[in-house]
Short mmCIF file of C-alpha atoms in Angstrom, two decimals:
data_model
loop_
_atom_site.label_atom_id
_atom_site.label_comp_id
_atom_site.label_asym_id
_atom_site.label_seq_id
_atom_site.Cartn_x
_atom_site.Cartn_y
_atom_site.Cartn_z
CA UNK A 1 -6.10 -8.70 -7.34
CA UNK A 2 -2.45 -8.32 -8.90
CA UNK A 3 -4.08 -8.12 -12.28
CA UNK A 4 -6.47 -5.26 -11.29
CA UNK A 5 -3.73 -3.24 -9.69
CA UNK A 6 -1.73 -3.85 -13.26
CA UNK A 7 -4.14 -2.33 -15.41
CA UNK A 8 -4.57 0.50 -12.59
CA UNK A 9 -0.82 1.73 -12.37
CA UNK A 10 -0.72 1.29 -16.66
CA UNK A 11 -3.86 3.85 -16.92
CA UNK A 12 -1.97 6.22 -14.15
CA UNK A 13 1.12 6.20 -15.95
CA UNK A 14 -0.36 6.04 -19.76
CA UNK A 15 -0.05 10.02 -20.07
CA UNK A 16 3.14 10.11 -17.57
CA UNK A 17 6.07 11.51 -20.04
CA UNK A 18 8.94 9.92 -19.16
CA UNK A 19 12.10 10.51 -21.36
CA UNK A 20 12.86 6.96 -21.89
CA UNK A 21 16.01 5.10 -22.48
CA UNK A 22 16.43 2.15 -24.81
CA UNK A 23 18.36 -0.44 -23.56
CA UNK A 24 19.96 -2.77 -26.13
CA UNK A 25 18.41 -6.06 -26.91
CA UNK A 26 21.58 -8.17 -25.26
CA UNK A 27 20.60 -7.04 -21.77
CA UNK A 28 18.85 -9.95 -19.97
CA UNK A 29 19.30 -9.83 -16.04
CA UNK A 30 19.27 -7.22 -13.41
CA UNK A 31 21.44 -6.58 -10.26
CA UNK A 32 20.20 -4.61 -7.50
CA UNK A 33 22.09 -2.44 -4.56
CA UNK A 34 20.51 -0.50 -1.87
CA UNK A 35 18.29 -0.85 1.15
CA UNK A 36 15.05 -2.13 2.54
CA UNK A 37 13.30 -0.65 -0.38
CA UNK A 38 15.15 -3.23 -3.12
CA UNK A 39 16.06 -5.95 -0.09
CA UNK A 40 14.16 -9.43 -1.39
CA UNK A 41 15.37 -11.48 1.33
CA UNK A 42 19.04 -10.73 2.65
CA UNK A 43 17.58 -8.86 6.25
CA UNK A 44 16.77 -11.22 8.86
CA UNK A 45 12.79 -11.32 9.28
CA UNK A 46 12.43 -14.36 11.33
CA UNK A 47 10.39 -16.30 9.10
CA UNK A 48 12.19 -19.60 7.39
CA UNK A 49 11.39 -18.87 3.46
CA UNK A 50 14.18 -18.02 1.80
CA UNK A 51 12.92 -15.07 0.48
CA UNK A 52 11.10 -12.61 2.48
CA UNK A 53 11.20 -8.93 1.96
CA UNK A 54 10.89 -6.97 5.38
CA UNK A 55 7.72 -5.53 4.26
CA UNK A 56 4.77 -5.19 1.80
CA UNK A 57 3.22 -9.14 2.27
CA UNK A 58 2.18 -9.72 -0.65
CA UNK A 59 -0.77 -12.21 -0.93
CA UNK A 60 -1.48 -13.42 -4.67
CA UNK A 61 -0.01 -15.91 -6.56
CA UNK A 62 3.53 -16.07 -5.21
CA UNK A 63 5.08 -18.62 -8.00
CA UNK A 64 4.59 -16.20 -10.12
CA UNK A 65 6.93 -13.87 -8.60
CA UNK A 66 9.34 -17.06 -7.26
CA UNK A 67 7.66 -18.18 -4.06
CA UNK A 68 8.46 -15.45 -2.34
CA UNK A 69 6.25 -14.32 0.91
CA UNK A 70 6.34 -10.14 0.30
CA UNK A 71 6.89 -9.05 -2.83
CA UNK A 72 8.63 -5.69 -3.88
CA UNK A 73 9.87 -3.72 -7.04
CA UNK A 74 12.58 -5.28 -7.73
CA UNK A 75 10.63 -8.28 -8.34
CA UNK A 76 7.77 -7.00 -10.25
CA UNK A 77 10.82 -5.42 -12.91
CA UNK A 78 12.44 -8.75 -13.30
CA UNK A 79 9.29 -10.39 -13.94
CA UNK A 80 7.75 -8.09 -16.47
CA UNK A 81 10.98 -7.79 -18.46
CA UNK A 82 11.39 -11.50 -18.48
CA UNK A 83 7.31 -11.30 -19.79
CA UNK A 84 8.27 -9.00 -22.32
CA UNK A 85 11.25 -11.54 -23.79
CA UNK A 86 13.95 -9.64 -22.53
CA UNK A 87 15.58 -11.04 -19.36
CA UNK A 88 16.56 -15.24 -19.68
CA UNK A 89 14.81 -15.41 -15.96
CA UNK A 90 11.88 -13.94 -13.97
CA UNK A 91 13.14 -14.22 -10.66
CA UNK A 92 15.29 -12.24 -7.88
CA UNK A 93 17.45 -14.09 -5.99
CA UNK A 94 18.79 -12.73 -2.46
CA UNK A 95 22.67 -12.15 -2.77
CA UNK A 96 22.53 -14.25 0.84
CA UNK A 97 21.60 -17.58 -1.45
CA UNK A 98 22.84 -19.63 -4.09
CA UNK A 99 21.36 -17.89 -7.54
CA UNK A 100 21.19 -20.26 -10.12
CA UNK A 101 22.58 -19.01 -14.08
CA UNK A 102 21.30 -15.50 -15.20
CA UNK A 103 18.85 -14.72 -12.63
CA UNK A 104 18.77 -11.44 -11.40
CA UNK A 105 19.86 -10.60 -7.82
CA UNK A 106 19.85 -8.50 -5.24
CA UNK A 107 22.52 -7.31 -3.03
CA UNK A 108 19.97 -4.94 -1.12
CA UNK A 109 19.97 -5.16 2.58
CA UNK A 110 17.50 -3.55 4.60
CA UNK A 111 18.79 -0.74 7.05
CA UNK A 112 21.42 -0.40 4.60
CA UNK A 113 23.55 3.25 4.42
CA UNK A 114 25.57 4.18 1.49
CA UNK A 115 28.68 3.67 2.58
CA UNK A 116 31.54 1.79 2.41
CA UNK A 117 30.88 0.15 6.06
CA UNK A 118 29.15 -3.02 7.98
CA UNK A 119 26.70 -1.30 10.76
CA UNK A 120 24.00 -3.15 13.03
CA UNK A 121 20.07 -2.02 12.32
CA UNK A 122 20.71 1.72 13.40
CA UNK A 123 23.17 2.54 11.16
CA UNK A 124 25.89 2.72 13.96
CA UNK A 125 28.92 1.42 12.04
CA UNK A 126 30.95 -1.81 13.11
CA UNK A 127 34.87 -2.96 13.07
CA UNK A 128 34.33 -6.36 13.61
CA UNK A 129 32.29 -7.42 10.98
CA UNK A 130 33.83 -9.05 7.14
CA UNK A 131 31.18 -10.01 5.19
CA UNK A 132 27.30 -9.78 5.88
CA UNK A 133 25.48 -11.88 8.47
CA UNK A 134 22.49 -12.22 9.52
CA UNK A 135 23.48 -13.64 12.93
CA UNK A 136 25.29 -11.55 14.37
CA UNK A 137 24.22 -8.73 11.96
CA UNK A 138 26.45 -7.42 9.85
CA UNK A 139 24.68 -5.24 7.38
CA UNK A 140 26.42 -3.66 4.02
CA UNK A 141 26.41 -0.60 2.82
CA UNK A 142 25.78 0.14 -0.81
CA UNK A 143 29.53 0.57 -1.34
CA UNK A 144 30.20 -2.33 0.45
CA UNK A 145 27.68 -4.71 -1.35
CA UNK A 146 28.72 -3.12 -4.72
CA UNK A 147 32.31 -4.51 -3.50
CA UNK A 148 30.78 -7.86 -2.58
CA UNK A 149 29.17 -8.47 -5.68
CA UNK A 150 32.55 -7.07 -7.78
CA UNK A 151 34.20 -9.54 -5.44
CA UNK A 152 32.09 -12.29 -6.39
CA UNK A 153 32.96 -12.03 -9.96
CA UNK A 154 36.62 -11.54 -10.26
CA UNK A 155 36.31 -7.93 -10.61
CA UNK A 156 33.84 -7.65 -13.36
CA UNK A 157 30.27 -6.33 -13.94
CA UNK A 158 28.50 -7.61 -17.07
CA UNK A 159 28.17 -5.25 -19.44
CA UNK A 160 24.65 -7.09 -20.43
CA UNK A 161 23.19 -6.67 -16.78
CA UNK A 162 20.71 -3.79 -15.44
CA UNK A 163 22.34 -2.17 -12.03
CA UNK A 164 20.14 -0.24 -10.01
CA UNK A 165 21.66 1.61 -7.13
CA UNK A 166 18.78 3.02 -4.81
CA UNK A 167 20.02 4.09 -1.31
CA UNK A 168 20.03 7.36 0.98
CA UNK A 169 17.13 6.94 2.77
CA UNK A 170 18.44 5.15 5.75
CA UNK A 171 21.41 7.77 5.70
CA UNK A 172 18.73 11.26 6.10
CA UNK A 173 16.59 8.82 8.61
CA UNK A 174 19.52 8.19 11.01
CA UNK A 175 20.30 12.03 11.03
CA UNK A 176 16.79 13.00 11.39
CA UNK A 177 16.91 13.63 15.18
CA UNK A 178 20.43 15.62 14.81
CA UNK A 179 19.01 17.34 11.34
CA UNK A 180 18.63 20.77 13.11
CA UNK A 181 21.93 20.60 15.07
CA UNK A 182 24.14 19.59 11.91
CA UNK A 183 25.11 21.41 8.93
CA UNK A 184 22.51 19.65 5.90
CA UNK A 185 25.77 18.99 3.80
CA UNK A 186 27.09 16.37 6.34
CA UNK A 187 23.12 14.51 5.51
CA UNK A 188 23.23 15.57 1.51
CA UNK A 189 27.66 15.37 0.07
CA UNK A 190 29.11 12.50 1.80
CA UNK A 191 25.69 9.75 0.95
CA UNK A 192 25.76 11.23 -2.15
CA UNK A 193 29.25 10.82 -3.26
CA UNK A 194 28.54 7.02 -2.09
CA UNK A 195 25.97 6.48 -4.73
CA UNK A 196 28.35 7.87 -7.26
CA UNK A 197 31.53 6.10 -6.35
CA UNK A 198 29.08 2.72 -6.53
CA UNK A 199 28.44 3.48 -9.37
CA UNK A 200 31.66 4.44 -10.95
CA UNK A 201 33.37 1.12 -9.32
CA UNK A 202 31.16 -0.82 -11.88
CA UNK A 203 31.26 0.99 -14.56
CA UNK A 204 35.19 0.84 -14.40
CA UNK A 205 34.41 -2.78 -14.00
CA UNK A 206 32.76 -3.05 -17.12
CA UNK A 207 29.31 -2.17 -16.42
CA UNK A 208 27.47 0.02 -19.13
CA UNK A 209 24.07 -0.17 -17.98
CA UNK A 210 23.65 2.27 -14.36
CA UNK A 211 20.16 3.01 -13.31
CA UNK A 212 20.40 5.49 -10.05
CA UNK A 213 16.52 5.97 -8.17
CA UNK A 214 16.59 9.35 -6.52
CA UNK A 215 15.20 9.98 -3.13
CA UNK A 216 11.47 10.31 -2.50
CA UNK A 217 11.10 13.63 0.19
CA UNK A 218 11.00 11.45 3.39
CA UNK A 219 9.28 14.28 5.04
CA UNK A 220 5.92 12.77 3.69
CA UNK A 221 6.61 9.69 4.67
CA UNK A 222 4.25 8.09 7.40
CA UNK A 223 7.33 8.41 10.03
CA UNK A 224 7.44 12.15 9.87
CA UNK A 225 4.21 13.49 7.80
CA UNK A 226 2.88 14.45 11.79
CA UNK A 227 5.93 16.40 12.24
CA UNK A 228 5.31 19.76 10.41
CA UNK A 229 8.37 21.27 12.21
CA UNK A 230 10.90 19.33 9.93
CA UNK A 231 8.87 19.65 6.89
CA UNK A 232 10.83 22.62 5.53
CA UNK A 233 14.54 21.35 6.40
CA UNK A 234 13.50 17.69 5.83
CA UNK A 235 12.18 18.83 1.97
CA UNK A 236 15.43 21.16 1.81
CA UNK A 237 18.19 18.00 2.55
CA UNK A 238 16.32 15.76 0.30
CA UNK A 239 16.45 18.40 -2.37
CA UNK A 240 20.06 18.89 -2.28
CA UNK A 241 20.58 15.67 -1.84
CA UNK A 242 18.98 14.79 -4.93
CA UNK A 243 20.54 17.20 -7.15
CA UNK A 244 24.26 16.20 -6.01
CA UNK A 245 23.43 12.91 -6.56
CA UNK A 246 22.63 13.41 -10.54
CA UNK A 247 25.85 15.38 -10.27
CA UNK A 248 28.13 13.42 -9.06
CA UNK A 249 26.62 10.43 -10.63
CA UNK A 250 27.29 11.99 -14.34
CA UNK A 251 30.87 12.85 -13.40
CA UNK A 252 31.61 9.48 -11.94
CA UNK A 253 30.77 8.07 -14.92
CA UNK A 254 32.21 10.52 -17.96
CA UNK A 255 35.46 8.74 -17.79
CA UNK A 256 33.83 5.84 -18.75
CA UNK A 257 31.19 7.49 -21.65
CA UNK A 258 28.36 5.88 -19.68
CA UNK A 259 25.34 8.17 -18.79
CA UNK A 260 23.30 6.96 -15.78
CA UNK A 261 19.78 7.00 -16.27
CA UNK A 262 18.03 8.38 -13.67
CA UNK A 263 14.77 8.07 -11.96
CA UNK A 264 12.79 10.64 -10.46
CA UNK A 265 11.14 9.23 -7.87
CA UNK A 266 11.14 12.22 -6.06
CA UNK A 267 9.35 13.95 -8.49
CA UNK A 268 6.48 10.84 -8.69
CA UNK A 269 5.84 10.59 -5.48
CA UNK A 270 5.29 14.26 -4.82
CA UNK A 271 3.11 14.28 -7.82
CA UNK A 272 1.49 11.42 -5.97
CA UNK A 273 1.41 13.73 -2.79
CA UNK A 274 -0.05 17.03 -4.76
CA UNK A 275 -2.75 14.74 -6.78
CA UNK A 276 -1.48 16.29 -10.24
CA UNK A 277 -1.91 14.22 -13.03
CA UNK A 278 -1.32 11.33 -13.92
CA UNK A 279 -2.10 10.63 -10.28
CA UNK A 280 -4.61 13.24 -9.57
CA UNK A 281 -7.90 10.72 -9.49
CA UNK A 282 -5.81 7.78 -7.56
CA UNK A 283 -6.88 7.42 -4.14
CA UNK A 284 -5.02 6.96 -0.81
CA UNK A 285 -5.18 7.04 2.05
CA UNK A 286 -3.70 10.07 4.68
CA UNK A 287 0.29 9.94 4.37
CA UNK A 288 -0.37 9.08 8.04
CA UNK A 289 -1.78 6.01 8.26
CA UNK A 290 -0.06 2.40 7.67
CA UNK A 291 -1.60 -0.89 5.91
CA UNK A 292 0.04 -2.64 8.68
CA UNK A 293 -2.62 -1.33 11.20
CA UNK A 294 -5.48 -2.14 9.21
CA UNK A 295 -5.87 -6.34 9.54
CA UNK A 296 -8.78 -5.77 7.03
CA UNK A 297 -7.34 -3.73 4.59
CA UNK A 298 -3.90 -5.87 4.59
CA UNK A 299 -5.55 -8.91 3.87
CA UNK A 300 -6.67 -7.74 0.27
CA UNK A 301 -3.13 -6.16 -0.45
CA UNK A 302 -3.64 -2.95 0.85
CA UNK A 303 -6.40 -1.21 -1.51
CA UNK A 304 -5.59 2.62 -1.44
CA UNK A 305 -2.62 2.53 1.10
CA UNK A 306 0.37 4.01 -0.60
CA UNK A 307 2.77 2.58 2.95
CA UNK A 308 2.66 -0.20 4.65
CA UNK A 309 4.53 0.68 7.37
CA UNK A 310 5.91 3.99 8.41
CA UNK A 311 9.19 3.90 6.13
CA UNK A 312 7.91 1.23 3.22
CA UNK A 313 6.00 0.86 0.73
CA UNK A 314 2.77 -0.99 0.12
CA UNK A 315 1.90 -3.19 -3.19
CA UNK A 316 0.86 -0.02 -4.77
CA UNK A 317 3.78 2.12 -3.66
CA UNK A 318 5.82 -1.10 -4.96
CA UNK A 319 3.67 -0.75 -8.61
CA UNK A 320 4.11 2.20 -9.03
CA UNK A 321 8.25 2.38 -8.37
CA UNK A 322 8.02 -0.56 -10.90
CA UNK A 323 6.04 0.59 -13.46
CA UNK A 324 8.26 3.87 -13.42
CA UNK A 325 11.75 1.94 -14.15
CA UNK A 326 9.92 -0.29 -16.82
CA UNK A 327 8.29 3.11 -18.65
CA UNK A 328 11.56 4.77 -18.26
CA UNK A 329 13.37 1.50 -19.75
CA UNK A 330 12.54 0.66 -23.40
CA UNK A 331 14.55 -2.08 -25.06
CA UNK A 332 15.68 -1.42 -28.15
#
């Protein structure tokens, strides 16, 4: 099954033109910040495997992806670059667990906002927290876990890792009820300007390599394709949003002559969404409807369900995010 779904995501993407950046040959591991969508184990889940993404279960040969129970992008990067010769491992370690010698990790937590802040699962921010837990919960922002990781290695970033900074979701979700009673550039500047300043606190640190994931438009995601009525500002925020973070990215990171390289997942999925090519034969499933309520359908890994659940990804969703980053990444 994870070998047809390989060859099904290369055809897709085969005539995708992506303007690709080479990465030089000395890069060999990956750090990753951000949310549920990059979180390989740090969230709670209740299970007792050490590494257990909240969602997406994947079911196929889970050594090859390092035993884990679910697996996500982040993963499925690590693993083909490590195929390809490039990184020295092909595994993702949570941040939360020892991580043996150049193996990439991933600072992610799920529920995660952008900033520099613990909060509990609804983003609601908390004082008394000073370093992630999972009991009581103490979740990280991405400027926060950027800090952490900084923290964890006197202050540097290797200039021979991948960073991938994909957050902002979590930030537009826990506005969504308030999005028509607050001004949009509360939801689009300040979660923004997070990503950036992540970003520019490791490239000051040293960090040369700065790969920034944009935001898909949540509005056609399964929690709010029903609710036509916020299409419009929903598509609007995430717009704006988008283009000030490319902004603010590039200027965070002139002083340092790095360029982030940036990838337009907002632009795939709603290519995805409109059926234009390359995606225009793939099929899937309503927007509406979850892999997580079909027993039948989850037990083969989701055939033709782009979510799993209302917020997440399923294994194809997590393919295609993958296969993006590695199409967009060429090493030199």
């Amino acid at each position: 099954m994870r070998a047809w779904f390989l060859i099904l995501v290369s055809v897709l993407f085969a005539s995708f033109n992506y303007a690709g950046y080479a990465l030089p040959k000395g890069v060999n591991t990956a750090v990753f910040f951000g949310d549920s969508l990059s979180d390989v184990g740090n969230y709670p889940v209740g299970k007792s495997e050490p590494y257990v993404p909240i969602t997406n279960p994947y079911l196929g040969n889970r050594s090859y992806y390092g035993g884990t129970i679910g697996v996500i992008w982040p993963q499925i990067v690590a693993r083909e670059f490590y195929n390809q010769g490039y990184f020295s491992s092909p595994f993702v370690s949570p941040s939360s667990h020892q991580a043996k010698f150049q193996v990439s990790q991933s600072y992610a937590w799920g529920s995660a906002v952008t900033g520099d802040v613990y909060t509990d699962g609804s983003g609601i921010v908390l004082k008394d927290c000073n370093k992630p837990s999972q009991t009581p919960l103490c979740i990280p922002g991405l400027r926060k876990q950027v800090g952490l990781y900084l923290a964890a290695n006197q202050g540097k970033a290797d200039p021979n890792a991948l960073y991938f900074l994909w957050a902002g979701g979590n930030d537009m979700f826990n506005n969504i009820s308030n999005i028509t009673h607050l001004h949009w550039t509360r939801i689009v500047w300040s979660p923004a300007q997070n990503v950036a300043d992540a970003a520019g606190a490791l490239t000051k640190a040293g960090a040369r390599h700065i790969v920034i994931i944009n935001l898909p438009n949540v509005a056609y995601t399964p929690a709010l394709a029903g609710k036509s009525s916020l299409k419009g500002i929903v598509t609007f925020v995430t717009n704006h949003f988008n283009q000030h973070l490319t902004d603010d990215s590039i200027q965070a990171l002139s002083p340092y002559k790095v360029q982030p390289i940036i990838i337009d997942a907002a632009k795939m999925f709603e290519d995805i969404y409109m059926k234009k090519p390359p995606f225009a034969t793939l099929k899937i499933h309503s927007l509406a409807k979850t892999c997580e309520s079909d027993k039948k359908a989850a037990a083969a890994n989701c055939p033709e369900y782009l979510f799993w659940n209302k917020k997440h990804p399923a294994w194809l969703g997590s393919q295609i995010i993958a296969k993006a980053v590695i199409n967009q990444l060429k090493v030199a």
